[in-house]
mmCIF file of C-alpha atoms in Angstrom:
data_model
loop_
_atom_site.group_PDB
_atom_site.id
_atom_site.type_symbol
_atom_site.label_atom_id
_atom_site.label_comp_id
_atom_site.label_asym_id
_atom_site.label_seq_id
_atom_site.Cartn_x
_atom_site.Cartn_y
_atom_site.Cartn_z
ATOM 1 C CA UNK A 9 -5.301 27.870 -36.069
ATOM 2 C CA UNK A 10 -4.376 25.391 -33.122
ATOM 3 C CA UNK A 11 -5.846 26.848 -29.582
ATOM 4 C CA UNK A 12 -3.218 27.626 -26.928
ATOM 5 C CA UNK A 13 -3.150 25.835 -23.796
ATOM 6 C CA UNK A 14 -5.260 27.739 -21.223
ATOM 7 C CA UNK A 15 -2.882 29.448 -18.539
ATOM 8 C CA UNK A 16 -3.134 28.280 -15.036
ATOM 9 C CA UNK A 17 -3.927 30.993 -12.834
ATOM 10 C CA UNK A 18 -3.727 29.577 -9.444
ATOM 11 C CA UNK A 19 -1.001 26.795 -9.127
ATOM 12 C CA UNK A 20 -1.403 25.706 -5.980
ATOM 13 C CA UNK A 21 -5.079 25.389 -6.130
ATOM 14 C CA UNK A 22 -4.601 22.429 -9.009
ATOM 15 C CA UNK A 23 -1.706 20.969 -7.080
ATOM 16 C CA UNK A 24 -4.126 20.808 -3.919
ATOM 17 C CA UNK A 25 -6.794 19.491 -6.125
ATOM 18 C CA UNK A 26 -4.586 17.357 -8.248
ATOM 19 C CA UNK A 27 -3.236 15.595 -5.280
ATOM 20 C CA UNK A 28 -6.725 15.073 -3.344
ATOM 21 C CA UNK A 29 -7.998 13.554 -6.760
ATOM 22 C CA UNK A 30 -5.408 11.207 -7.159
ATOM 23 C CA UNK A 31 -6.036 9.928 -3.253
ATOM 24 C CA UNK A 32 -9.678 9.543 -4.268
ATOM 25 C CA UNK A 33 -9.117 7.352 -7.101
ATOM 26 C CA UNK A 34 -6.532 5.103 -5.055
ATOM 27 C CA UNK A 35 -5.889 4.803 -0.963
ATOM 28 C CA UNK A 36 -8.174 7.684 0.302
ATOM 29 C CA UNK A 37 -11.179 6.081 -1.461
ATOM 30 C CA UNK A 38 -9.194 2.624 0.228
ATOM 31 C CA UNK A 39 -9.161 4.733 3.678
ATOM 32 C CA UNK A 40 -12.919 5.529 3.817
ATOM 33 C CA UNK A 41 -14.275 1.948 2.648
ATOM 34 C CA UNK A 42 -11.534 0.326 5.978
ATOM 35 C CA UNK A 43 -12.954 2.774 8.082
ATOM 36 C CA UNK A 44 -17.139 1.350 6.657
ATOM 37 C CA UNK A 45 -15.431 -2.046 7.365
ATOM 38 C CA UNK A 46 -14.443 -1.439 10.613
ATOM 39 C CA UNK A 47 -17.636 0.394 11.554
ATOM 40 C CA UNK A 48 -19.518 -2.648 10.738
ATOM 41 C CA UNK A 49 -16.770 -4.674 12.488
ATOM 42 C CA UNK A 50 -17.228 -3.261 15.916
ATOM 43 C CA UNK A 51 -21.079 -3.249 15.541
ATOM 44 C CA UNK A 52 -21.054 -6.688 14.877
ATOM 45 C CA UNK A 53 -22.072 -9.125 17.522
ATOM 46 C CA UNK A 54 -19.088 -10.946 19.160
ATOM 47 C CA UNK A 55 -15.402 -9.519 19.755
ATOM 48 C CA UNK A 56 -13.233 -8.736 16.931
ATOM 49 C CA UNK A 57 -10.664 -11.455 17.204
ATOM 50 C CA UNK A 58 -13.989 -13.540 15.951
ATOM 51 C CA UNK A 59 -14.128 -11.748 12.560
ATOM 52 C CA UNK A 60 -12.105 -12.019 9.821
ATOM 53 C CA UNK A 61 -10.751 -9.934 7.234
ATOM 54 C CA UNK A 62 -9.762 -11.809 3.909
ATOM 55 C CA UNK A 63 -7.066 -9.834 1.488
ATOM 56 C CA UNK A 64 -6.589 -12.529 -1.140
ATOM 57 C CA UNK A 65 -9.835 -14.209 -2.394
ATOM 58 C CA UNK A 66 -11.379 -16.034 -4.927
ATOM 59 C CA UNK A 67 -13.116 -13.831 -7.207
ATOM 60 C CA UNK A 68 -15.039 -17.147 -9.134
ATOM 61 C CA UNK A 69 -15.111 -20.269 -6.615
ATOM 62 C CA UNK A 70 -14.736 -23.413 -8.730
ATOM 63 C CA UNK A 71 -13.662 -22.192 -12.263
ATOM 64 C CA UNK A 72 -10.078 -21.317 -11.647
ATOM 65 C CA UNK A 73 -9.165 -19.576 -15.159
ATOM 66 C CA UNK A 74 -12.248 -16.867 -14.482
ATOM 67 C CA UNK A 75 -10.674 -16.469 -11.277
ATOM 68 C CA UNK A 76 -7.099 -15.786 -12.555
ATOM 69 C CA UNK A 77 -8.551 -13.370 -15.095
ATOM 70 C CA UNK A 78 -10.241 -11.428 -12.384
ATOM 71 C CA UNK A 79 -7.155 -11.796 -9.844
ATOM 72 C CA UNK A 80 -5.084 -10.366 -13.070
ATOM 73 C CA UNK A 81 -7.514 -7.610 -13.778
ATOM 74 C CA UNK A 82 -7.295 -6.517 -10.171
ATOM 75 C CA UNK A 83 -3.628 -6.408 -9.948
ATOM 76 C CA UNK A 84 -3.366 -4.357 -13.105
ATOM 77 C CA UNK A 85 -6.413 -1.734 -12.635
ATOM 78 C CA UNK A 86 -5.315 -1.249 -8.693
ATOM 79 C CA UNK A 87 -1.489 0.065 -10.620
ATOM 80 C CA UNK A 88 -3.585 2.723 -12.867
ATOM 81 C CA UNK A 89 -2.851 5.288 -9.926
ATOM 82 C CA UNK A 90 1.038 5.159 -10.202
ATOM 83 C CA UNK A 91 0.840 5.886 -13.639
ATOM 84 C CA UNK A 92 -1.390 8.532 -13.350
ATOM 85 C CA UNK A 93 1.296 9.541 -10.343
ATOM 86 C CA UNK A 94 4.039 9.099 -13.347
ATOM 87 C CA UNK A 95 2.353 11.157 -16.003
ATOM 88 C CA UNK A 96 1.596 13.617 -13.198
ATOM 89 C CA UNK A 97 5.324 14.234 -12.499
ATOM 90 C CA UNK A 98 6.137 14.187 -16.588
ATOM 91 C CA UNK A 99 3.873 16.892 -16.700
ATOM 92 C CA UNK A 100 6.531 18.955 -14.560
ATOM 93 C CA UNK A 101 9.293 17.601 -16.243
ATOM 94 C CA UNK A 102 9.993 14.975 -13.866
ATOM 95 C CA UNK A 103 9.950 11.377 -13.508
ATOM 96 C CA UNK A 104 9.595 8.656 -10.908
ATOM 97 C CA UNK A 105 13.170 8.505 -10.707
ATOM 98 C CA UNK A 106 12.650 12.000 -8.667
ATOM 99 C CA UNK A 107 11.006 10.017 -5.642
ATOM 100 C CA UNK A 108 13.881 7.372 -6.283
ATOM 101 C CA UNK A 109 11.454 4.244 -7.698
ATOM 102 C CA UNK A 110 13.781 3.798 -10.687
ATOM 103 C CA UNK A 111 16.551 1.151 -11.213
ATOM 104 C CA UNK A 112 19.849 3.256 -10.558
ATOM 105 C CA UNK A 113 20.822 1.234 -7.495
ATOM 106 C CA UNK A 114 19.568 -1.892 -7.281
ATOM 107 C CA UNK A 115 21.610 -3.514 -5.213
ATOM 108 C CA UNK A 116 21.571 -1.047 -2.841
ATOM 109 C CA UNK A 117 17.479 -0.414 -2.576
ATOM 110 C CA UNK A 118 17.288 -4.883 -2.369
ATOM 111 C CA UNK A 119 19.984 -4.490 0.669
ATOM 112 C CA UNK A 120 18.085 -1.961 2.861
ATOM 113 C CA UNK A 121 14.540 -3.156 1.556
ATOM 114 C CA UNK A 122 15.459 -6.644 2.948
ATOM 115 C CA UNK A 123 17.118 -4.940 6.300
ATOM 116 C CA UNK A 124 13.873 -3.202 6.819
ATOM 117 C CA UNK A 125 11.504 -6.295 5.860
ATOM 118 C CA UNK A 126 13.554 -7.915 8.755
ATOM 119 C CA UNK A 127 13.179 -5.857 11.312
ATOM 120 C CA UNK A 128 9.614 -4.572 10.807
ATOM 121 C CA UNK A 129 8.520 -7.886 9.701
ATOM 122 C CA UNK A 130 9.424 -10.132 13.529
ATOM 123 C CA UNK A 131 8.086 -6.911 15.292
ATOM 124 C CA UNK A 132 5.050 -6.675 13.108
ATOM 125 C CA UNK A 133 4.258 -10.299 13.611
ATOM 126 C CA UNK A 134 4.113 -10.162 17.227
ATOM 127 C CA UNK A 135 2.650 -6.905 17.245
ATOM 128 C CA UNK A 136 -0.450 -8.215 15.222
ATOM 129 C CA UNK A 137 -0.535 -11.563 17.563
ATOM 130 C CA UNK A 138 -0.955 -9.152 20.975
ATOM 131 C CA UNK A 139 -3.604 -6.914 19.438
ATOM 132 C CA UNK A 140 -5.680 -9.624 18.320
ATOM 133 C CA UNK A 141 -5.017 -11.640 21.586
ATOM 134 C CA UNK A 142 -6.354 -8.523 23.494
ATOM 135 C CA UNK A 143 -9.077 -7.723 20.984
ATOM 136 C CA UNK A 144 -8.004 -4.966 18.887
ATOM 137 C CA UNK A 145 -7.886 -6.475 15.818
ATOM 138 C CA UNK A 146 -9.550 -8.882 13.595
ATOM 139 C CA UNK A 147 -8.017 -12.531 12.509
ATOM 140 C CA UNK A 148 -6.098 -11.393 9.804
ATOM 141 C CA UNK A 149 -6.221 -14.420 6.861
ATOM 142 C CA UNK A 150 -3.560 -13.489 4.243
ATOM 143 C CA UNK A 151 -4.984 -15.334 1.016
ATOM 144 C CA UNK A 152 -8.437 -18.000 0.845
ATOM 145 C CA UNK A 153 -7.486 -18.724 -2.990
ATOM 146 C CA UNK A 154 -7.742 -22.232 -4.149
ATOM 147 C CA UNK A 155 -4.848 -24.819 -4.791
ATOM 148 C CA UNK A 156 -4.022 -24.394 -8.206
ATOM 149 C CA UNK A 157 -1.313 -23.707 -10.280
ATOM 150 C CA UNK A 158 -1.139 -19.897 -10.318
ATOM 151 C CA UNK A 159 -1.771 -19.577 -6.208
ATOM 152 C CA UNK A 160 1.642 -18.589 -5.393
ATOM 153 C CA UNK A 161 2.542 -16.554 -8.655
ATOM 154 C CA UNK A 162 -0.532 -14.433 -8.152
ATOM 155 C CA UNK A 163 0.020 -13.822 -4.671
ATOM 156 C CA UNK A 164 3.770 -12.826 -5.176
ATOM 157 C CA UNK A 165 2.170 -10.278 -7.626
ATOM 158 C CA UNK A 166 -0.187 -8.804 -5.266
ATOM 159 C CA UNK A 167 2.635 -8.101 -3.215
ATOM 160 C CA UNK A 168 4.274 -6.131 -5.022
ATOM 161 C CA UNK A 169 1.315 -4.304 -6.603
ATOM 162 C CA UNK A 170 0.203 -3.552 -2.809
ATOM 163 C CA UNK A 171 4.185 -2.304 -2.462
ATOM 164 C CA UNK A 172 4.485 -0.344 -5.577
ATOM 165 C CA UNK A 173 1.182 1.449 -4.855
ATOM 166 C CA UNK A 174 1.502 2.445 -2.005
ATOM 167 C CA UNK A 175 4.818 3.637 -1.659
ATOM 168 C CA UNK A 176 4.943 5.847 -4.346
ATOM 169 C CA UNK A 177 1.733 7.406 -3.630
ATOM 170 C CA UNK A 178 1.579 7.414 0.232
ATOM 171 C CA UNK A 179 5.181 8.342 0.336
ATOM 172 C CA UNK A 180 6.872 9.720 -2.555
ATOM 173 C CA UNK A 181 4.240 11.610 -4.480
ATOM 174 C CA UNK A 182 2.694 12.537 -1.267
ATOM 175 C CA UNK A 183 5.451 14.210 0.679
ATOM 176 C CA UNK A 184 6.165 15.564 -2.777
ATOM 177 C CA UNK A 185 2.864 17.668 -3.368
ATOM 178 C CA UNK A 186 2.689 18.036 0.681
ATOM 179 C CA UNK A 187 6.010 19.883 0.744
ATOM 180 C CA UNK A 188 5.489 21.713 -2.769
ATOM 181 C CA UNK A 189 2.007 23.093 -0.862
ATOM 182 C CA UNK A 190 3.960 24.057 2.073
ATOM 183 C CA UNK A 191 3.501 21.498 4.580
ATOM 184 C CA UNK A 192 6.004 21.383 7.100
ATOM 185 C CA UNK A 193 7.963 17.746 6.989
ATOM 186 C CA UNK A 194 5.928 17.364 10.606
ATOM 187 C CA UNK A 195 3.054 17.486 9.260
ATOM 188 C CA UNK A 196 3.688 15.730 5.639
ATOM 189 C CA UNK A 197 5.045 12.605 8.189
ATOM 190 C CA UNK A 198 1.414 12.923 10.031
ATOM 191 C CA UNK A 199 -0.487 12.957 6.855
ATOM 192 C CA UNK A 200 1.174 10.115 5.658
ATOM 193 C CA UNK A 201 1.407 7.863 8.430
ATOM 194 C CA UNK A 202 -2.770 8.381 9.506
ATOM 195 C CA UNK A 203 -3.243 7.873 5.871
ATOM 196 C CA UNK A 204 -1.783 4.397 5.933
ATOM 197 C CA UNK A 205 -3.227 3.705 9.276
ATOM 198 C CA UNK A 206 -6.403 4.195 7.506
ATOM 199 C CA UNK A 207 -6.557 1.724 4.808
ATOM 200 C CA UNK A 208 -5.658 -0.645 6.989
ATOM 201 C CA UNK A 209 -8.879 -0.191 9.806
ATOM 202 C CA UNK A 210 -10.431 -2.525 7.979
ATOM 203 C CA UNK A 211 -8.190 -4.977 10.053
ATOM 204 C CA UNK A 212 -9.085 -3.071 13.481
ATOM 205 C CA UNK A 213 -7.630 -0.238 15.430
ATOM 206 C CA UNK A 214 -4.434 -2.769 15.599
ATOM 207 C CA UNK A 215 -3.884 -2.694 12.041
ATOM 208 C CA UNK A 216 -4.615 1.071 12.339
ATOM 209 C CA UNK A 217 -1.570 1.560 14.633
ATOM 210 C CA UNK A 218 0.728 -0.948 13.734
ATOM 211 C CA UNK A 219 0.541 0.706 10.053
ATOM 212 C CA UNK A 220 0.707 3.756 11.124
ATOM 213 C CA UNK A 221 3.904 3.072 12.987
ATOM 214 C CA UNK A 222 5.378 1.579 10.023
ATOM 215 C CA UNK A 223 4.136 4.871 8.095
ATOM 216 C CA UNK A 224 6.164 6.909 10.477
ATOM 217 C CA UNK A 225 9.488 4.345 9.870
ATOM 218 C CA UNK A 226 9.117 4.383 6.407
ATOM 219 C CA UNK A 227 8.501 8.224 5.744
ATOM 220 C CA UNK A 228 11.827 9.058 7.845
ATOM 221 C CA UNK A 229 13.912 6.482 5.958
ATOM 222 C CA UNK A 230 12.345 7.904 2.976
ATOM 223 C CA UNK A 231 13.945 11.522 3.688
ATOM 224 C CA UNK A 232 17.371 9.531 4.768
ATOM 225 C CA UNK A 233 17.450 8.148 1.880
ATOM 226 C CA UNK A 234 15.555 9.615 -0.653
ATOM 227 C CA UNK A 235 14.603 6.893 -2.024
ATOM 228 C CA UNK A 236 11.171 5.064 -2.482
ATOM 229 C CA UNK A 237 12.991 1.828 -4.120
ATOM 230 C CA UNK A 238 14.241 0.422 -1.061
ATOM 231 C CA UNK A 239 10.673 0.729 0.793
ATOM 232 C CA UNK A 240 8.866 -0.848 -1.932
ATOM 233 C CA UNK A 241 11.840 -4.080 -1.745
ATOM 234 C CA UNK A 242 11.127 -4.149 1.955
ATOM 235 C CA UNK A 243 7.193 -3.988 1.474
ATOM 236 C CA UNK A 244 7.234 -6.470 -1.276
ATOM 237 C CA UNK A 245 8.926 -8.887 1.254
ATOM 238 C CA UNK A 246 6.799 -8.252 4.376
ATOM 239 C CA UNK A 247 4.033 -8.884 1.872
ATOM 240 C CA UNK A 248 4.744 -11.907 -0.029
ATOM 241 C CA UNK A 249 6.007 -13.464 3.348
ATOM 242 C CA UNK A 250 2.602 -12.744 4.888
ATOM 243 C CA UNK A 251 0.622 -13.852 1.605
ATOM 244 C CA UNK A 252 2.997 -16.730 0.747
ATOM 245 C CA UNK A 253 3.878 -17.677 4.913
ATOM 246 C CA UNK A 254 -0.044 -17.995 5.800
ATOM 247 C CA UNK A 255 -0.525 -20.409 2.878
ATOM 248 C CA UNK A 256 2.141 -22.740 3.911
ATOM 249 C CA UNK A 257 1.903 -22.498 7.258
ATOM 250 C CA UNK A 258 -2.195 -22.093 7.921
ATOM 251 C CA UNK A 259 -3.391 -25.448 10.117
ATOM 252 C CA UNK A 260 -0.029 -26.501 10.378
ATOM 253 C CA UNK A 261 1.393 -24.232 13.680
ATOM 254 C CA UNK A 262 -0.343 -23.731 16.729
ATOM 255 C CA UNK A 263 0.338 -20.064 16.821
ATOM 256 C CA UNK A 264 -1.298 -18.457 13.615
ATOM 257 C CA UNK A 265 -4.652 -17.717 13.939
ATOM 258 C CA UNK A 266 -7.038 -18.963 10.714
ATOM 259 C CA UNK A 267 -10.479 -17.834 10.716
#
């Protein structure tokens, strides 16, 4: 005789646990390991405009197919959470087309994503520039990979891993389980701005508030919209014009900072 499935007795319990699991397997764990980074940052001889912080790196210097494997692997393994976040939301007979990542409208989400990208991207740039000019903030370098043929491919794909990742689960899942524990949308916006001010310390306190900021933007368009699509199109772009923009540009203009 096939056992039952036990009965949950306490729902909101596994939704609270559910929810802090999932952050500890994706951008909470992120948010603790920026804020080691920055720890060691600020205790580190010298100002912080004289560190760097490297996002895209070689993984195996000098043997270029090892070190498209690993870049692959990383891209892949870092997307396990938003299908965890997807099975998650089967499990209550929903979908990610409840948080609006789904391809209903995609005109629409590419329109506003780029919108967004354009605005937050020119402020964003010249927010980052002050900060580090007045020693908030570490130099920022975008990508150190080498010059081979998969730079630029890989890079567009960490992009959008970084954009699918972590608006679904810093936005749409989150304000989900926030509001289904009885947050008030106050509070859910907190939560989810500090959270990605967080993983972003590793950067310094100017990459704390300037993501923060953004978190704030992004959770109110979020409820205007109810949509997740069009901030992962606008993240995407910020992204791969940061990754892709620092790689062309690096050496070549007086005003970007290199490490």
């Amino acid at each position: 005789m096939a056992e039952s499935l036990p009965r949950e007795r306490n729902p909101r319990r596994m939704l609270r646990d559910e929810t802090l699991l999932v952050l500890a397997l994706s951008l909470g764990a992120s948010g603790v390991s920026a804020l080691i980074s920055f720890v060691g940052s600020v205790t580190e001889p010298g100002g912080l405009k004289d560190q760097a912080a490297t996002l895209n790196a070689s993984a195996a210097p000098g043997r270029p197919w090892l070190d498209l494997a690993w870049q692959l692997f990383g891209i892949a393994s870092a997307l396990v959470p938003v299908l965890l976040v997807a099975h998650l939301l089967q499990r209550e007979g929903k979908s990610l087309r409840v948080i609006g990542f789904d391809r209903s409208r995609p005109w629409s989400d590419l329109a506003r994503g780029a919108v967004v990208a354009a605005v937050i991207g020119s402020t964003g740039i010249a927010f980052y520039l002050a900060a580090r000019g007045l020693g908030f903030n570490l130099t920022v370098v975008p990508e150190a990979l080498p010059d081979v043929w998969w730079k630029f491919p890989v890079l567009v794909l960490s992009a959008l891993q970084n954009a699918v990742l972590e608006e679904v689960i810093v936005v749409g899942y989150l304000l989900r389980r926030l509001g289904q524990l009885g947050w008030t949308p106050g509070t859910a916006l907190v939560a989810s701005a500090v959270l990605r001010g967080s993983y972003h310390l590793y950067q310094g306190i100017g990459g704390f508030i300037g993501n923060m900021v953004m978190g704030v933007v992004f959770v109110w368009l979020y409820r205007r919209w109810g949509r997740v699509g069009p901030l992962v199109v606008a993240h995407s772009l910020l992204d791969i014009g940061a990754f892709v923009g620092y790689a062309l540009l690096a050496g070549k203009v007086g005003w970007l900072p290199t490490a």
